[in-house]
Amino acid sequence: MDYTLRPDPTLKGYMDRNQPVYGKCIGKDCQRKASLDMRELLRLTGPNLHLSKIADYMRCARLEGCRFTFTSLEPRCTIPLERYLGHRNVRLRLRCGRCQAFTHRPVEAVIAWLETSGRGSKRTLIDDVQRMLEAKCGCGSRRWTIEVIIFDVSNPRWREKGEGVFKDRPWAG
């Protein structure tokens, strides 16, 4: 069994990450802007409401449709790479956003790449690494996502194959 670490999309997750959310309308003749007060929303709604649901509630009912957009609505993974150093059962999965091909990289290898290229260090956040990826996939896309994969070491498959459980999906060619 492997577990994919995902940022918490609830109001509490945004507060824990200290991730601000701002919104503004890009429609003609509309000057609406919003900065979400996380503490007040927490008091009114509780911690488990998804921020995407809150965004839906803030849209207006104009006949031509609402053009209110939010920045930073995607939950960020603000964990530094150094948190996973030395864990053999943890890999970063680099996945192409177009063809879904992926490869697994040890955290140590990603940190070494960052340091040799002068782009970062072991304190670099996982989301920042995702923005630094510029290489093309075999399908021609440059849209990458990074997922943290944590494999359960008590699983018999881990005891049998060890690090061989991390299989790559071949690149499109």
Coordinates of C-alpha atoms in Angstrom, one line a residue:
M1 CA 0.0 0.0 0.0
D2 CA 1.3 3.4 -0.9
Y3 CA 0.0 6.7 0.4
T4 CA 0.1 9.9 -1.5
L5 CA 0.6 13.0 0.6
R6 CA -1.9 15.7 -0.4
P7 CA -2.3 19.2 1.1
D8 CA -5.5 19.5 3.2
P9 CA -8.1 21.4 1.1
T10 CA -10.2 22.4 4.1
L11 CA -10.3 25.7 5.9
K12 CA -8.2 24.3 8.7
G13 CA -5.5 23.2 6.2
Y14 CA -5.2 26.6 4.7
M15 CA -4.9 28.1 8.2
D16 CA -2.3 25.6 9.3
R17 CA -0.2 26.4 6.1
N18 CA -0.8 30.1 6.6
Q19 CA -1.9 30.2 3.0
P20 CA -3.8 33.4 2.1
V21 CA -6.6 33.5 -0.4
Y22 CA -7.6 36.6 -2.4
G23 CA -10.3 37.1 -5.0
K24 CA -11.3 39.7 -7.5
C25 CA -13.8 40.0 -10.3
I26 CA -12.4 40.3 -13.8
G27 CA -15.8 41.1 -15.3
K28 CA -16.6 44.4 -17.0
D29 CA -17.9 47.1 -14.7
C30 CA -17.3 45.1 -11.6
Q31 CA -14.8 46.1 -8.9
R32 CA -15.4 43.4 -6.3
K33 CA -12.4 42.2 -4.4
A34 CA -12.1 39.9 -1.4
S35 CA -9.5 38.8 1.1
L36 CA -10.8 35.8 3.1
D37 CA -10.6 36.2 6.8
M38 CA -9.8 32.7 7.8
R39 CA -10.3 33.1 11.5
E40 CA -13.8 34.5 11.0
L41 CA -14.7 31.8 8.5
L42 CA -13.5 29.2 10.9
R43 CA -15.7 30.7 13.6
L44 CA -18.7 30.7 11.3
T45 CA -18.4 27.4 9.5
G46 CA -16.1 25.1 11.4
P47 CA -12.8 23.6 10.2
N48 CA -13.9 21.0 7.7
L49 CA -15.5 23.1 5.0
H50 CA -13.5 23.0 1.7
L51 CA -12.3 26.3 0.5
S52 CA -13.6 25.5 -3.1
K53 CA -17.1 25.4 -1.5
I54 CA -16.6 28.8 0.1
A55 CA -15.5 30.2 -3.2
D56 CA -18.7 28.9 -4.8
Y57 CA -20.7 30.7 -2.1
M58 CA -18.9 34.0 -2.9
R59 CA -19.9 34.1 -6.6
C60 CA -22.6 36.5 -7.6
A61 CA -25.8 35.8 -9.6
R62 CA -25.3 38.2 -12.5
L63 CA -27.2 37.3 -15.7
E64 CA -24.0 37.1 -17.8
G65 CA -22.4 34.9 -15.1
C66 CA -19.9 35.5 -12.4
R67 CA -16.3 36.3 -13.3
F68 CA -15.0 36.3 -9.7
T69 CA -11.7 34.4 -9.5
F70 CA -9.5 33.4 -6.7
T71 CA -5.7 33.3 -6.5
S72 CA -4.0 30.6 -4.5
L73 CA -7.1 28.5 -4.3
E74 CA -5.1 25.3 -5.0
P75 CA -3.8 24.0 -1.7
R76 CA 0.0 24.2 -1.6
C77 CA 2.4 21.6 -0.3
T78 CA 4.6 23.8 2.0
I79 CA 6.7 21.0 3.4
P80 CA 10.5 21.3 2.9
L81 CA 12.3 18.4 1.2
E82 CA 14.6 17.9 4.3
R83 CA 11.6 16.5 6.2
Y84 CA 11.9 13.3 4.1
L85 CA 15.7 12.9 4.0
G86 CA 16.8 9.4 5.0
H87 CA 13.5 7.7 4.5
R88 CA 13.9 4.8 2.0
N89 CA 10.1 4.3 1.7
V90 CA 9.5 7.9 0.4
R91 CA 9.8 9.0 -3.2
L92 CA 8.8 12.1 -5.2
R93 CA 6.6 11.2 -8.1
L94 CA 7.1 13.5 -11.1
R95 CA 4.0 13.2 -13.2
C96 CA 3.3 14.7 -16.6
G97 CA 0.1 16.7 -16.6
R98 CA -0.7 15.8 -20.1
C99 CA 0.0 12.1 -20.7
Q100 CA 0.2 11.1 -17.0
A101 CA 3.5 9.3 -17.4
F102 CA 5.6 9.5 -14.2
T103 CA 8.9 8.6 -12.7
H104 CA 10.0 8.3 -9.0
R105 CA 13.0 10.1 -7.6
P106 CA 14.5 9.7 -4.2
V107 CA 14.4 12.9 -2.1
E108 CA 18.2 12.9 -1.9
A109 CA 18.5 12.9 -5.8
V110 CA 16.1 15.9 -6.1
I111 CA 18.1 17.8 -3.4
A112 CA 21.4 17.0 -5.2
W113 CA 19.9 18.3 -8.5
L114 CA 18.7 21.6 -6.8
E115 CA 22.2 22.2 -5.2
T116 CA 24.2 21.4 -8.3
S117 CA 22.0 23.6 -10.5
G118 CA 22.1 26.4 -7.9
R119 CA 18.3 26.6 -7.7
G120 CA 17.7 25.5 -4.1
S121 CA 18.7 23.3 -1.1
K122 CA 17.2 20.8 1.2
R123 CA 15.0 23.6 2.7
T124 CA 13.2 24.1 -0.7
L125 CA 9.5 23.5 -0.5
I126 CA 8.0 20.7 -2.6
D127 CA 5.7 23.2 -4.4
D128 CA 8.7 25.3 -5.3
V129 CA 10.4 22.3 -6.9
Q130 CA 7.4 21.8 -9.0
R131 CA 7.6 25.3 -10.5
M132 CA 11.4 24.8 -11.2
L133 CA 10.8 21.8 -13.5
E134 CA 11.4 22.9 -17.1
A135 CA 12.3 19.6 -18.9
K136 CA 9.9 18.4 -21.6
C137 CA 8.1 15.1 -21.3
G138 CA 8.2 12.6 -24.2
C139 CA 4.8 14.0 -25.2
G140 CA 6.1 17.5 -25.4
S141 CA 4.4 18.9 -22.3
R142 CA 6.1 20.9 -19.6
R143 CA 3.3 20.7 -17.1
W144 CA 4.6 18.7 -14.1
T145 CA 3.1 17.8 -10.8
I146 CA 5.0 16.4 -7.8
E147 CA 3.4 14.0 -5.4
V148 CA 5.0 12.7 -2.2
I149 CA 4.6 8.9 -2.2
I150 CA 5.0 7.1 1.2
F151 CA 5.1 3.3 0.9
D152 CA 3.9 1.3 4.0
V153 CA 7.0 -0.6 5.2
S154 CA 4.9 -3.2 7.0
N155 CA 3.4 -4.3 3.7
P156 CA 4.7 -7.7 2.6
R157 CA 5.3 -6.3 -0.9
W158 CA 7.9 -3.9 0.6
R159 CA 9.6 -6.7 2.5
E160 CA 9.8 -8.7 -0.7
K161 CA 10.8 -6.0 -3.2
G162 CA 12.2 -3.2 -1.1
E163 CA 12.7 -0.1 -3.1
G164 CA 11.7 -2.0 -6.3
V165 CA 8.1 -1.3 -5.5
F166 CA 8.5 2.2 -7.0
K167 CA 7.8 1.4 -10.7
D168 CA 7.8 4.1 -13.3
R169 CA 5.2 4.5 -16.0
P170 CA 7.0 4.7 -19.3
W171 CA 7.2 8.1 -21.1
A172 CA 5.1 8.6 -24.2
G173 CA 7.3 8.3 -27.3

